Amino acid sequence: MSHSLAAEAEGAARTGWVGLLVIVALGINLRPILTSIGPLLTDIREATGLGFQGASMLTVLPVLCMGLFALALPWIGPRLGESRGMVGGLLAIGAACFWRLLLDSGMALIASAVLAGTGVAIIQALIPGVIKRWFPHKVPSAMGLYSASLMAGGGSAAVLAPVVSEHFQRWQDGLGAWLLLALVGLLLWAVARPRETPVAAPARQAVQHYFGSRRAWLLATYFGLINGGYTSMVAWLPVYYRQLGWSAQGSGRLIGLMTIFQVIAALTIPLLIRRSPDRRGWLCVCLLIQLAGFVGLICAPLNLSGVWVALIGYGLGSCFALSLTLTLDHLPDAGAAGRLAAFVQGIGFIITGVVPYVTGWLRDSTGSFQASWVLLAVSVVMMLGVTVRFSPKGYTRAMAR
């Protein structure tokens, strides 16, 4: 037994910086399929005839895939296997990007979003297990690096997609260039994938889930709405500023700026909250920061636009990390907490995916994005009211019901 443990430790040590590269490569692949759309959406709509609601499907459907796969993970995960899942996910993302280089219709573009979203969903659901095994004593640091790389990949794609499109004079190239990232991810996974230790098949038993828990549903709804601004910003912020006269590159840089502050939040919030088990104060502060950004977009979109976007980015980045931490706090057992987190992300991502569809419908109905920003601001205010219910003293009682 001691020899086996020593071998595993030696394997983890050998992983080292190569393992970190794999984590970064996986994370970077998970958001370009979403964020590259917004800066080019004006060109895409002119070429394909998609309306705002149809264009919202390019964001909604991949996020719905993320939610549905997370819900199905307790049943699908053991059958799929980690290594096959990662390879399949990267292949799906790469195939979708390659398809985008060739397509010229709105329906084909929507279908490619479903394919890419499925790949993202698989990797996003499985990667915590990779981190847990590769870096058992540095899980928070590795998760922080993963979160930062995920957000950085999304921001880079928003900034670079219009540059690539302008260079090649085709919007398809701005969407499909991320095939290269998927190929790099496949190469690194093949070189340094984690070792799966064969174990005896466990006895067949019922899968634990939280569909009957009122607190789990509250946490899931909270997660979905508190993070709903992200998908709406990715889908509509560049389009909004294009309509205000900005260039594709200028509007894409706003998503890049938002991403920078998301990364800052993802890296700093874990340090700020580590001494307090009560997350409500920090959640309220970060929600208020997010609210200030939305109020700025509503009242003065052309004045201090960078400040409003930075506030929204920091608020969204911190709320994502805090809401997941809040979920894990509810149960002391790591396995049960992980299953609760999977449920919360599953339902939450479905809600988060619906939000840009609703905001796109409001844009179509009113002829302006102002109503969309008002809806997001009202949602933040509602979540401020819900936040006060999450007292640490009530976790046990709430989960026992």
CSV table of C-alpha atoms in Angstrom, one decimal:
chain,number,residue,atom,x,y,z
A,1,MET,CA,0.0,0.0,0.0
A,2,SER,CA,2.7,2.5,0.9
A,3,HIS,CA,4.5,1.7,-2.4
A,4,SER,CA,1.3,2.5,-4.3
A,5,LEU,CA,0.9,5.8,-2.5
A,6,ALA,CA,4.5,6.7,-3.1
A,7,ALA,CA,4.0,5.9,-6.8
A,8,GLU,CA,1.0,8.1,-7.0
A,9,ALA,CA,2.8,11.0,-5.2
A,10,GLU,CA,5.7,10.6,-7.6
A,11,GLY,CA,3.3,10.7,-10.6
A,12,ALA,CA,1.7,13.9,-9.2
A,13,ALA,CA,5.1,15.4,-8.8
A,14,ARG,CA,6.1,14.6,-12.4
A,15,THR,CA,2.9,16.2,-13.6
A,16,GLY,CA,4.1,19.6,-12.3
A,17,TRP,CA,4.0,22.5,-14.7
A,18,VAL,CA,2.9,20.2,-17.5
A,19,GLY,CA,-0.3,19.5,-15.6
A,20,LEU,CA,-0.8,23.2,-15.0
A,21,LEU,CA,-0.5,23.7,-18.8
A,22,VAL,CA,-3.2,21.1,-19.4
A,23,ILE,CA,-5.5,22.7,-16.9
A,24,VAL,CA,-5.0,26.1,-18.6
A,25,ALA,CA,-5.4,24.6,-22.1
A,26,LEU,CA,-8.7,23.0,-21.0
A,27,GLY,CA,-10.0,26.2,-19.4
A,28,ILE,CA,-9.1,28.5,-22.3
A,29,ASN,CA,-11.2,26.3,-24.7
A,30,LEU,CA,-14.5,26.6,-22.7
A,31,ARG,CA,-15.6,30.2,-23.5
A,32,PRO,CA,-14.4,31.3,-27.0
A,33,ILE,CA,-17.4,29.6,-28.6
A,34,LEU,CA,-19.6,32.1,-26.7
A,35,THR,CA,-17.6,35.3,-26.5
A,36,SER,CA,-16.4,35.4,-30.2
A,37,ILE,CA,-20.1,35.8,-31.3
A,38,GLY,CA,-20.9,39.2,-29.8
A,39,PRO,CA,-18.4,41.5,-31.5
A,40,LEU,CA,-19.3,39.9,-34.9
A,41,LEU,CA,-23.0,39.6,-34.4
A,42,THR,CA,-23.9,42.6,-36.6
A,43,ASP,CA,-22.0,41.0,-39.5
A,44,ILE,CA,-23.5,37.6,-38.7
A,45,ARG,CA,-27.1,38.9,-38.6
A,46,GLU,CA,-26.6,40.7,-41.9
A,47,ALA,CA,-25.2,37.6,-43.6
A,48,THR,CA,-27.7,35.0,-42.1
A,49,GLY,CA,-30.8,37.0,-41.4
A,50,LEU,CA,-31.0,36.0,-37.8
A,51,GLY,CA,-33.1,38.2,-35.5
A,52,PHE,CA,-32.0,39.0,-31.9
A,53,GLN,CA,-34.0,36.1,-30.5
A,54,GLY,CA,-32.5,33.7,-33.0
A,55,ALA,CA,-29.0,35.1,-32.4
A,56,SER,CA,-29.6,34.6,-28.6
A,57,MET,CA,-29.7,30.8,-29.3
A,58,LEU,CA,-26.0,31.0,-30.0
A,59,THR,CA,-25.5,31.7,-26.3
A,60,VAL,CA,-28.6,30.1,-24.8
A,61,LEU,CA,-28.1,26.6,-26.3
A,62,PRO,CA,-24.5,26.0,-25.2
A,63,VAL,CA,-25.3,27.2,-21.7
A,64,LEU,CA,-28.3,24.9,-21.6
A,65,CYS,CA,-26.1,22.0,-22.6
A,66,MET,CA,-23.8,22.9,-19.6
A,67,GLY,CA,-26.7,22.7,-17.3
A,68,LEU,CA,-28.3,19.5,-18.6
A,69,PHE,CA,-25.0,17.6,-18.6
A,70,ALA,CA,-24.2,18.7,-15.1
A,71,LEU,CA,-27.6,17.3,-14.0
A,72,ALA,CA,-27.0,14.1,-15.8
A,73,LEU,CA,-23.4,13.6,-14.6
A,74,PRO,CA,-24.2,11.3,-11.7
A,75,TRP,CA,-25.7,8.8,-14.2
A,76,ILE,CA,-23.5,9.5,-17.3
A,77,GLY,CA,-20.1,10.2,-15.7
A,78,PRO,CA,-19.3,6.7,-14.6
A,79,ARG,CA,-20.1,5.2,-18.0
A,80,LEU,CA,-18.3,7.9,-20.0
A,81,GLY,CA,-15.0,7.9,-18.2
A,82,GLU,CA,-12.7,10.8,-17.6
A,83,SER,CA,-10.2,10.4,-20.4
A,84,ARG,CA,-12.7,9.6,-23.1
A,85,GLY,CA,-14.9,12.4,-21.9
A,86,MET,CA,-12.1,15.0,-22.2
A,87,VAL,CA,-11.0,13.8,-25.6
A,88,GLY,CA,-14.6,13.7,-26.8
A,89,GLY,CA,-15.3,17.2,-25.5
A,90,LEU,CA,-12.2,18.7,-27.1
A,91,LEU,CA,-13.1,17.0,-30.4
A,92,ALA,CA,-16.6,18.4,-30.3
A,93,ILE,CA,-15.3,21.9,-29.7
A,94,GLY,CA,-12.7,21.5,-32.5
A,95,ALA,CA,-15.3,20.1,-34.9
A,96,ALA,CA,-17.7,22.9,-34.2
A,97,CYS,CA,-15.0,25.5,-34.8
A,98,PHE,CA,-14.0,23.8,-38.1
A,99,TRP,CA,-17.6,23.8,-39.1
A,100,ARG,CA,-17.9,27.5,-38.5
A,101,LEU,CA,-15.1,28.1,-40.9
A,102,LEU,CA,-17.3,26.6,-43.7
A,103,LEU,CA,-20.9,27.5,-42.8
A,104,ASP,CA,-22.9,30.3,-44.2
A,105,SER,CA,-26.4,29.9,-42.7
A,106,GLY,CA,-28.0,30.8,-39.4
A,107,MET,CA,-29.4,27.3,-38.7
A,108,ALA,CA,-25.9,25.7,-39.3
A,109,LEU,CA,-24.4,28.3,-36.9
A,110,ILE,CA,-26.9,27.4,-34.2
A,111,ALA,CA,-26.3,23.7,-34.7
A,112,SER,CA,-22.5,24.3,-34.3
A,113,ALA,CA,-23.3,26.1,-31.0
A,114,VAL,CA,-25.1,23.0,-29.8
A,115,LEU,CA,-22.1,20.8,-30.8
A,116,ALA,CA,-19.6,23.1,-29.2
A,117,GLY,CA,-21.8,23.5,-26.1
A,118,THR,CA,-21.9,19.7,-25.6
A,119,GLY,CA,-18.1,19.5,-25.7
A,120,VAL,CA,-17.8,22.4,-23.2
A,121,ALA,CA,-20.4,20.8,-20.9
A,122,ILE,CA,-18.5,17.5,-20.8
A,123,ILE,CA,-15.1,19.1,-20.0
A,124,GLN,CA,-16.6,21.6,-17.5
A,125,ALA,CA,-18.3,18.8,-15.6
A,126,LEU,CA,-15.2,16.5,-15.5
A,127,ILE,CA,-12.4,18.9,-14.9
A,128,PRO,CA,-12.8,19.2,-11.1
A,129,GLY,CA,-11.9,15.5,-10.8
A,130,VAL,CA,-8.8,16.0,-12.9
A,131,ILE,CA,-7.7,18.8,-10.6
A,132,LYS,CA,-8.5,16.8,-7.5
A,133,ARG,CA,-6.2,13.9,-8.5
A,134,TRP,CA,-3.4,15.9,-10.1
A,135,PHE,CA,-3.1,18.5,-7.3
A,136,PRO,CA,-4.6,16.9,-4.2
A,137,HIS,CA,-2.8,19.4,-1.9
A,138,LYS,CA,-3.3,22.5,-4.0
A,139,VAL,CA,-6.9,22.2,-5.1
A,140,PRO,CA,-7.8,25.9,-4.4
A,141,SER,CA,-4.8,27.2,-6.3
A,142,ALA,CA,-5.4,24.9,-9.3
A,143,MET,CA,-9.1,25.8,-9.3
A,144,GLY,CA,-8.3,29.5,-9.2
A,145,LEU,CA,-5.9,29.0,-12.2
A,146,TYR,CA,-8.6,27.1,-14.0
A,147,SER,CA,-11.2,29.8,-13.4
A,148,ALA,CA,-8.8,32.5,-14.5
A,149,SER,CA,-7.9,30.7,-17.7
A,150,LEU,CA,-11.6,30.1,-18.5
A,151,MET,CA,-12.3,33.8,-18.2
A,152,ALA,CA,-9.1,34.8,-19.9
A,153,GLY,CA,-10.0,32.5,-22.9
A,154,GLY,CA,-13.4,34.2,-23.2
A,155,GLY,CA,-12.0,37.7,-23.0
A,156,SER,CA,-9.2,37.0,-25.5
A,157,ALA,CA,-11.7,35.6,-28.0
A,158,ALA,CA,-13.9,38.6,-27.7
A,159,VAL,CA,-10.9,40.9,-28.4
A,160,LEU,CA,-9.3,38.9,-31.1
A,161,ALA,CA,-12.3,37.6,-33.1
A,162,PRO,CA,-13.0,40.9,-34.9
A,163,VAL,CA,-9.2,41.3,-35.5
A,164,VAL,CA,-9.1,37.9,-37.2
A,165,SER,CA,-12.3,38.5,-39.1
A,166,GLU,CA,-11.0,41.9,-40.4
A,167,HIS,CA,-7.7,40.4,-41.4
A,168,PHE,CA,-9.3,37.5,-43.4
A,169,GLN,CA,-12.3,39.6,-44.4
A,170,ARG,CA,-14.7,36.8,-43.3
A,171,TRP,CA,-16.7,36.6,-40.0
A,172,GLN,CA,-16.5,32.8,-40.2
A,173,ASP,CA,-12.7,33.0,-39.6
A,174,GLY,CA,-13.3,35.0,-36.4
A,175,LEU,CA,-15.5,32.2,-35.1
A,176,GLY,CA,-13.5,29.2,-36.3
A,177,ALA,CA,-10.0,30.2,-35.5
A,178,TRP,CA,-10.3,28.7,-32.0
A,179,LEU,CA,-9.9,25.3,-33.6
A,180,LEU,CA,-6.2,25.8,-32.9
A,181,LEU,CA,-6.8,26.0,-29.2
A,182,ALA,CA,-8.7,22.7,-29.3
A,183,LEU,CA,-5.9,21.0,-31.1
A,184,VAL,CA,-3.4,22.3,-28.5
A,185,GLY,CA,-5.6,21.0,-25.8
A,186,LEU,CA,-5.8,17.6,-27.4
A,187,LEU,CA,-2.0,17.4,-27.8
A,188,LEU,CA,-1.4,18.4,-24.2
A,189,TRP,CA,-4.0,15.9,-22.9
A,190,ALA,CA,-2.4,13.1,-24.9
A,191,VAL,CA,1.1,14.0,-23.5
A,192,ALA,CA,0.1,14.5,-19.8
A,193,ARG,CA,-3.3,13.1,-19.0
A,194,PRO,CA,-4.0,12.0,-15.4
A,195,ARG,CA,-3.6,8.3,-14.7
A,196,GLU,CA,-6.8,6.5,-13.8
A,197,THR,CA,-6.2,3.8,-11.2
A,198,PRO,CA,-8.3,0.7,-11.9
A,199,VAL,CA,-10.7,0.0,-9.1
A,200,ALA,CA,-13.2,-2.7,-8.4
A,201,ALA,CA,-16.7,-1.9,-9.7
A,202,PRO,CA,-18.8,-0.6,-6.8
A,203,ALA,CA,-22.0,-2.3,-5.8
A,204,ARG,CA,-25.0,-0.9,-7.7
A,205,GLN,CA,-26.8,1.7,-5.6
A,206,ALA,CA,-29.2,4.5,-6.0
A,207,VAL,CA,-27.8,7.8,-7.3
A,208,GLN,CA,-28.1,10.6,-4.7
A,209,HIS,CA,-29.7,13.8,-6.0
A,210,TYR,CA,-31.3,16.9,-4.6
A,211,PHE,CA,-34.4,17.4,-6.7
A,212,GLY,CA,-36.6,17.2,-3.6
A,213,SER,CA,-34.6,19.7,-1.6
A,214,ARG,CA,-36.1,23.2,-1.3
A,215,ARG,CA,-32.8,24.7,-0.3
A,216,ALA,CA,-31.0,23.1,-3.2
A,217,TRP,CA,-33.6,24.7,-5.6
A,218,LEU,CA,-33.1,28.1,-3.9
A,219,LEU,CA,-29.4,27.8,-4.2
A,220,ALA,CA,-29.7,26.8,-7.9
A,221,THR,CA,-32.0,29.7,-8.7
A,222,TYR,CA,-29.8,32.0,-6.8
A,223,PHE,CA,-26.7,30.8,-8.8
A,224,GLY,CA,-28.5,31.1,-12.1
A,225,LEU,CA,-29.8,34.6,-11.5
A,226,ILE,CA,-26.8,36.0,-9.7
A,227,ASN,CA,-24.7,35.0,-12.7
A,228,GLY,CA,-27.3,35.7,-15.4
A,229,GLY,CA,-25.7,39.0,-16.3
A,230,TYR,CA,-22.6,37.2,-17.7
A,231,THR,CA,-24.4,35.5,-20.6
A,232,SER,CA,-26.3,38.6,-21.4
A,233,MET,CA,-23.2,40.7,-21.4
A,234,VAL,CA,-21.4,38.2,-23.7
A,235,ALA,CA,-24.4,38.1,-26.0
A,236,TRP,CA,-25.5,41.7,-26.2
A,237,LEU,CA,-22.9,44.2,-24.8
A,238,PRO,CA,-20.8,44.4,-28.0
A,239,VAL,CA,-24.1,44.6,-30.1
A,240,TYR,CA,-25.3,47.4,-27.8
A,241,TYR,CA,-22.1,49.5,-28.4
A,242,ARG,CA,-22.1,48.7,-32.1
A,243,GLN,CA,-25.5,50.3,-32.3
A,244,LEU,CA,-24.1,53.3,-30.4
A,245,GLY,CA,-21.5,53.8,-33.1
A,246,TRP,CA,-18.5,51.8,-31.9
A,247,SER,CA,-16.4,49.5,-34.1
A,248,ALA,CA,-16.4,45.7,-33.8
A,249,GLN,CA,-12.9,45.8,-32.3
A,250,GLY,CA,-13.8,48.6,-29.8
A,251,SER,CA,-16.9,46.7,-28.6
A,252,GLY,CA,-15.0,43.5,-28.4
A,253,ARG,CA,-12.4,45.2,-26.2
A,254,LEU,CA,-15.2,45.9,-23.7
A,255,ILE,CA,-15.6,42.2,-23.2
A,256,GLY,CA,-11.9,41.9,-22.8
A,257,LEU,CA,-12.0,44.6,-20.1
A,258,MET,CA,-14.9,42.9,-18.3
A,259,THR,CA,-12.9,39.6,-18.4
A,260,ILE,CA,-9.8,41.3,-16.9
A,261,PHE,CA,-11.9,42.3,-13.9
A,262,GLN,CA,-13.5,38.9,-13.7
A,263,VAL,CA,-10.1,37.3,-13.5
A,264,ILE,CA,-9.0,39.7,-10.8
A,265,ALA,CA,-12.2,38.9,-8.8
A,266,ALA,CA,-11.6,35.1,-9.2
A,267,LEU,CA,-8.1,35.4,-7.9
A,268,THR,CA,-8.7,37.8,-5.0
A,269,ILE,CA,-12.1,36.9,-3.6
A,270,PRO,CA,-10.9,33.5,-2.2
A,271,LEU,CA,-8.2,35.4,-0.3
A,272,LEU,CA,-10.7,37.9,1.1
A,273,ILE,CA,-13.3,35.5,2.3
A,274,ARG,CA,-11.0,32.8,3.9
A,275,ARG,CA,-11.4,34.1,7.5
A,276,SER,CA,-15.2,34.4,7.5
A,277,PRO,CA,-17.6,31.5,7.3
A,278,ASP,CA,-20.5,33.9,6.6
A,279,ARG,CA,-20.6,34.8,2.9
A,280,ARG,CA,-23.5,37.2,3.0
A,281,GLY,CA,-21.6,40.4,3.5
A,282,TRP,CA,-19.2,39.8,0.7
A,283,LEU,CA,-22.1,38.6,-1.6
A,284,CYS,CA,-24.0,41.8,-0.9
A,285,VAL,CA,-20.9,44.0,-1.6
A,286,CYS,CA,-20.3,42.2,-4.9
A,287,LEU,CA,-23.9,42.4,-5.9
A,288,LEU,CA,-23.9,46.1,-5.2
A,289,ILE,CA,-20.8,46.5,-7.4
A,290,GLN,CA,-22.6,44.6,-10.2
A,291,LEU,CA,-25.7,46.8,-9.7
A,292,ALA,CA,-23.7,50.0,-9.9
A,293,GLY,CA,-22.4,48.8,-13.3
A,294,PHE,CA,-25.8,48.1,-14.7
A,295,VAL,CA,-27.2,51.5,-13.5
A,296,GLY,CA,-24.3,53.1,-15.3
A,297,LEU,CA,-25.2,51.3,-18.5
A,298,ILE,CA,-28.8,52.5,-18.1
A,299,CYS,CA,-28.1,56.1,-17.2
A,300,ALA,CA,-24.8,57.0,-19.0
A,301,PRO,CA,-23.6,54.3,-21.4
A,302,LEU,CA,-21.3,56.6,-23.3
A,303,ASN,CA,-19.8,58.3,-20.3
A,304,LEU,CA,-17.3,56.2,-18.3
A,305,SER,CA,-18.3,53.1,-20.2
A,306,GLY,CA,-15.1,51.3,-19.2
A,307,VAL,CA,-15.9,51.9,-15.5
A,308,TRP,CA,-19.4,50.4,-15.8
A,309,VAL,CA,-18.1,47.4,-17.6
A,310,ALA,CA,-15.2,46.9,-15.1
A,311,LEU,CA,-17.7,47.1,-12.2
A,312,ILE,CA,-20.0,44.5,-13.9
A,313,GLY,CA,-17.0,42.2,-14.6
A,314,TYR,CA,-15.7,42.4,-11.0
A,315,GLY,CA,-19.2,41.8,-9.6
A,316,LEU,CA,-19.9,38.8,-11.9
A,317,GLY,CA,-16.5,37.2,-11.4
A,318,SER,CA,-16.7,37.4,-7.6
A,319,CYS,CA,-20.4,36.4,-7.5
A,320,PHE,CA,-19.6,33.2,-9.5
A,321,ALA,CA,-16.9,32.1,-7.0
A,322,LEU,CA,-18.9,33.2,-3.9
A,323,SER,CA,-22.2,31.5,-4.9
A,324,LEU,CA,-20.4,28.2,-5.5
A,325,THR,CA,-18.5,28.5,-2.2
A,326,LEU,CA,-21.8,29.2,-0.5
A,327,THR,CA,-23.2,26.0,-2.0
A,328,LEU,CA,-20.3,23.9,-0.8
A,329,ASP,CA,-20.6,25.4,2.7
A,330,HIS,CA,-24.0,23.8,3.1
A,331,LEU,CA,-22.7,20.2,3.6
A,332,PRO,CA,-19.6,19.1,5.5
A,333,ASP,CA,-19.2,15.8,3.5
A,334,ALA,CA,-17.1,16.5,0.3
A,335,GLY,CA,-19.0,13.9,-1.8
A,336,ALA,CA,-22.4,15.2,-0.9
A,337,ALA,CA,-21.3,18.8,-1.3
A,338,GLY,CA,-20.0,18.0,-4.7
A,339,ARG,CA,-23.3,16.4,-5.8
A,340,LEU,CA,-25.1,19.4,-4.5
A,341,ALA,CA,-22.8,21.7,-6.4
A,342,ALA,CA,-23.5,19.7,-9.6
A,343,PHE,CA,-27.2,20.1,-9.1
A,344,VAL,CA,-26.9,23.8,-8.4
A,345,GLN,CA,-24.8,24.3,-11.5
A,346,GLY,CA,-27.1,22.2,-13.6
A,347,ILE,CA,-30.3,24.1,-12.8
A,348,GLY,CA,-28.3,27.3,-12.5
A,349,PHE,CA,-26.8,27.1,-16.0
A,350,ILE,CA,-30.2,26.4,-17.5
A,351,ILE,CA,-31.5,29.6,-15.8
A,352,THR,CA,-28.4,31.5,-16.8
A,353,GLY,CA,-28.9,30.3,-20.4
A,354,VAL,CA,-32.5,31.5,-20.5
A,355,VAL,CA,-31.6,35.1,-19.3
A,356,PRO,CA,-30.0,36.2,-22.7
A,357,TYR,CA,-33.0,34.9,-24.5
A,358,VAL,CA,-35.3,37.0,-22.4
A,359,THR,CA,-33.1,40.1,-22.7
A,360,GLY,CA,-33.0,39.5,-26.5
A,361,TRP,CA,-36.8,39.3,-26.6
A,362,LEU,CA,-37.0,42.6,-24.7
A,363,ARG,CA,-34.6,44.2,-27.2
A,364,ASP,CA,-36.8,42.9,-30.1
A,365,SER,CA,-40.0,44.1,-28.3
A,366,THR,CA,-38.9,47.5,-27.2
A,367,GLY,CA,-36.3,48.4,-29.9
A,368,SER,CA,-33.7,49.2,-27.2
A,369,PHE,CA,-31.4,47.4,-24.8
A,370,GLN,CA,-32.4,49.7,-21.9
A,371,ALA,CA,-35.2,47.4,-20.8
A,372,SER,CA,-32.8,44.5,-20.9
A,373,TRP,CA,-30.3,46.3,-18.5
A,374,VAL,CA,-33.2,47.3,-16.2
A,375,LEU,CA,-34.3,43.7,-16.0
A,376,LEU,CA,-30.7,42.6,-15.0
A,377,ALA,CA,-30.6,45.4,-12.4
A,378,VAL,CA,-33.9,44.4,-10.9
A,379,SER,CA,-32.7,40.8,-10.8
A,380,VAL,CA,-29.6,41.9,-8.8
A,381,VAL,CA,-31.8,43.8,-6.3
A,382,MET,CA,-34.0,40.6,-5.9
A,383,MET,CA,-30.9,38.5,-5.2
A,384,LEU,CA,-29.8,41.1,-2.5
A,385,GLY,CA,-33.0,40.3,-0.7
A,386,VAL,CA,-32.4,36.5,-1.0
A,387,THR,CA,-28.8,36.7,0.2
A,388,VAL,CA,-29.8,37.6,3.8
A,389,ARG,CA,-31.4,34.1,4.1
A,390,PHE,CA,-28.1,32.3,3.9
A,391,SER,CA,-27.0,32.3,7.5
A,392,PRO,CA,-24.4,29.6,8.3
A,393,LYS,CA,-26.4,28.7,11.4
A,394,GLY,CA,-29.3,27.5,9.2
A,395,TYR,CA,-27.3,25.3,6.8
A,396,THR,CA,-27.8,22.0,8.6
A,397,ARG,CA,-31.5,22.7,9.2
A,398,ALA,CA,-32.2,23.7,5.6
A,399,MET,CA,-30.5,20.7,4.1
A,400,ALA,CA,-32.2,18.3,6.6
A,401,ARG,CA,-35.6,19.1,5.3
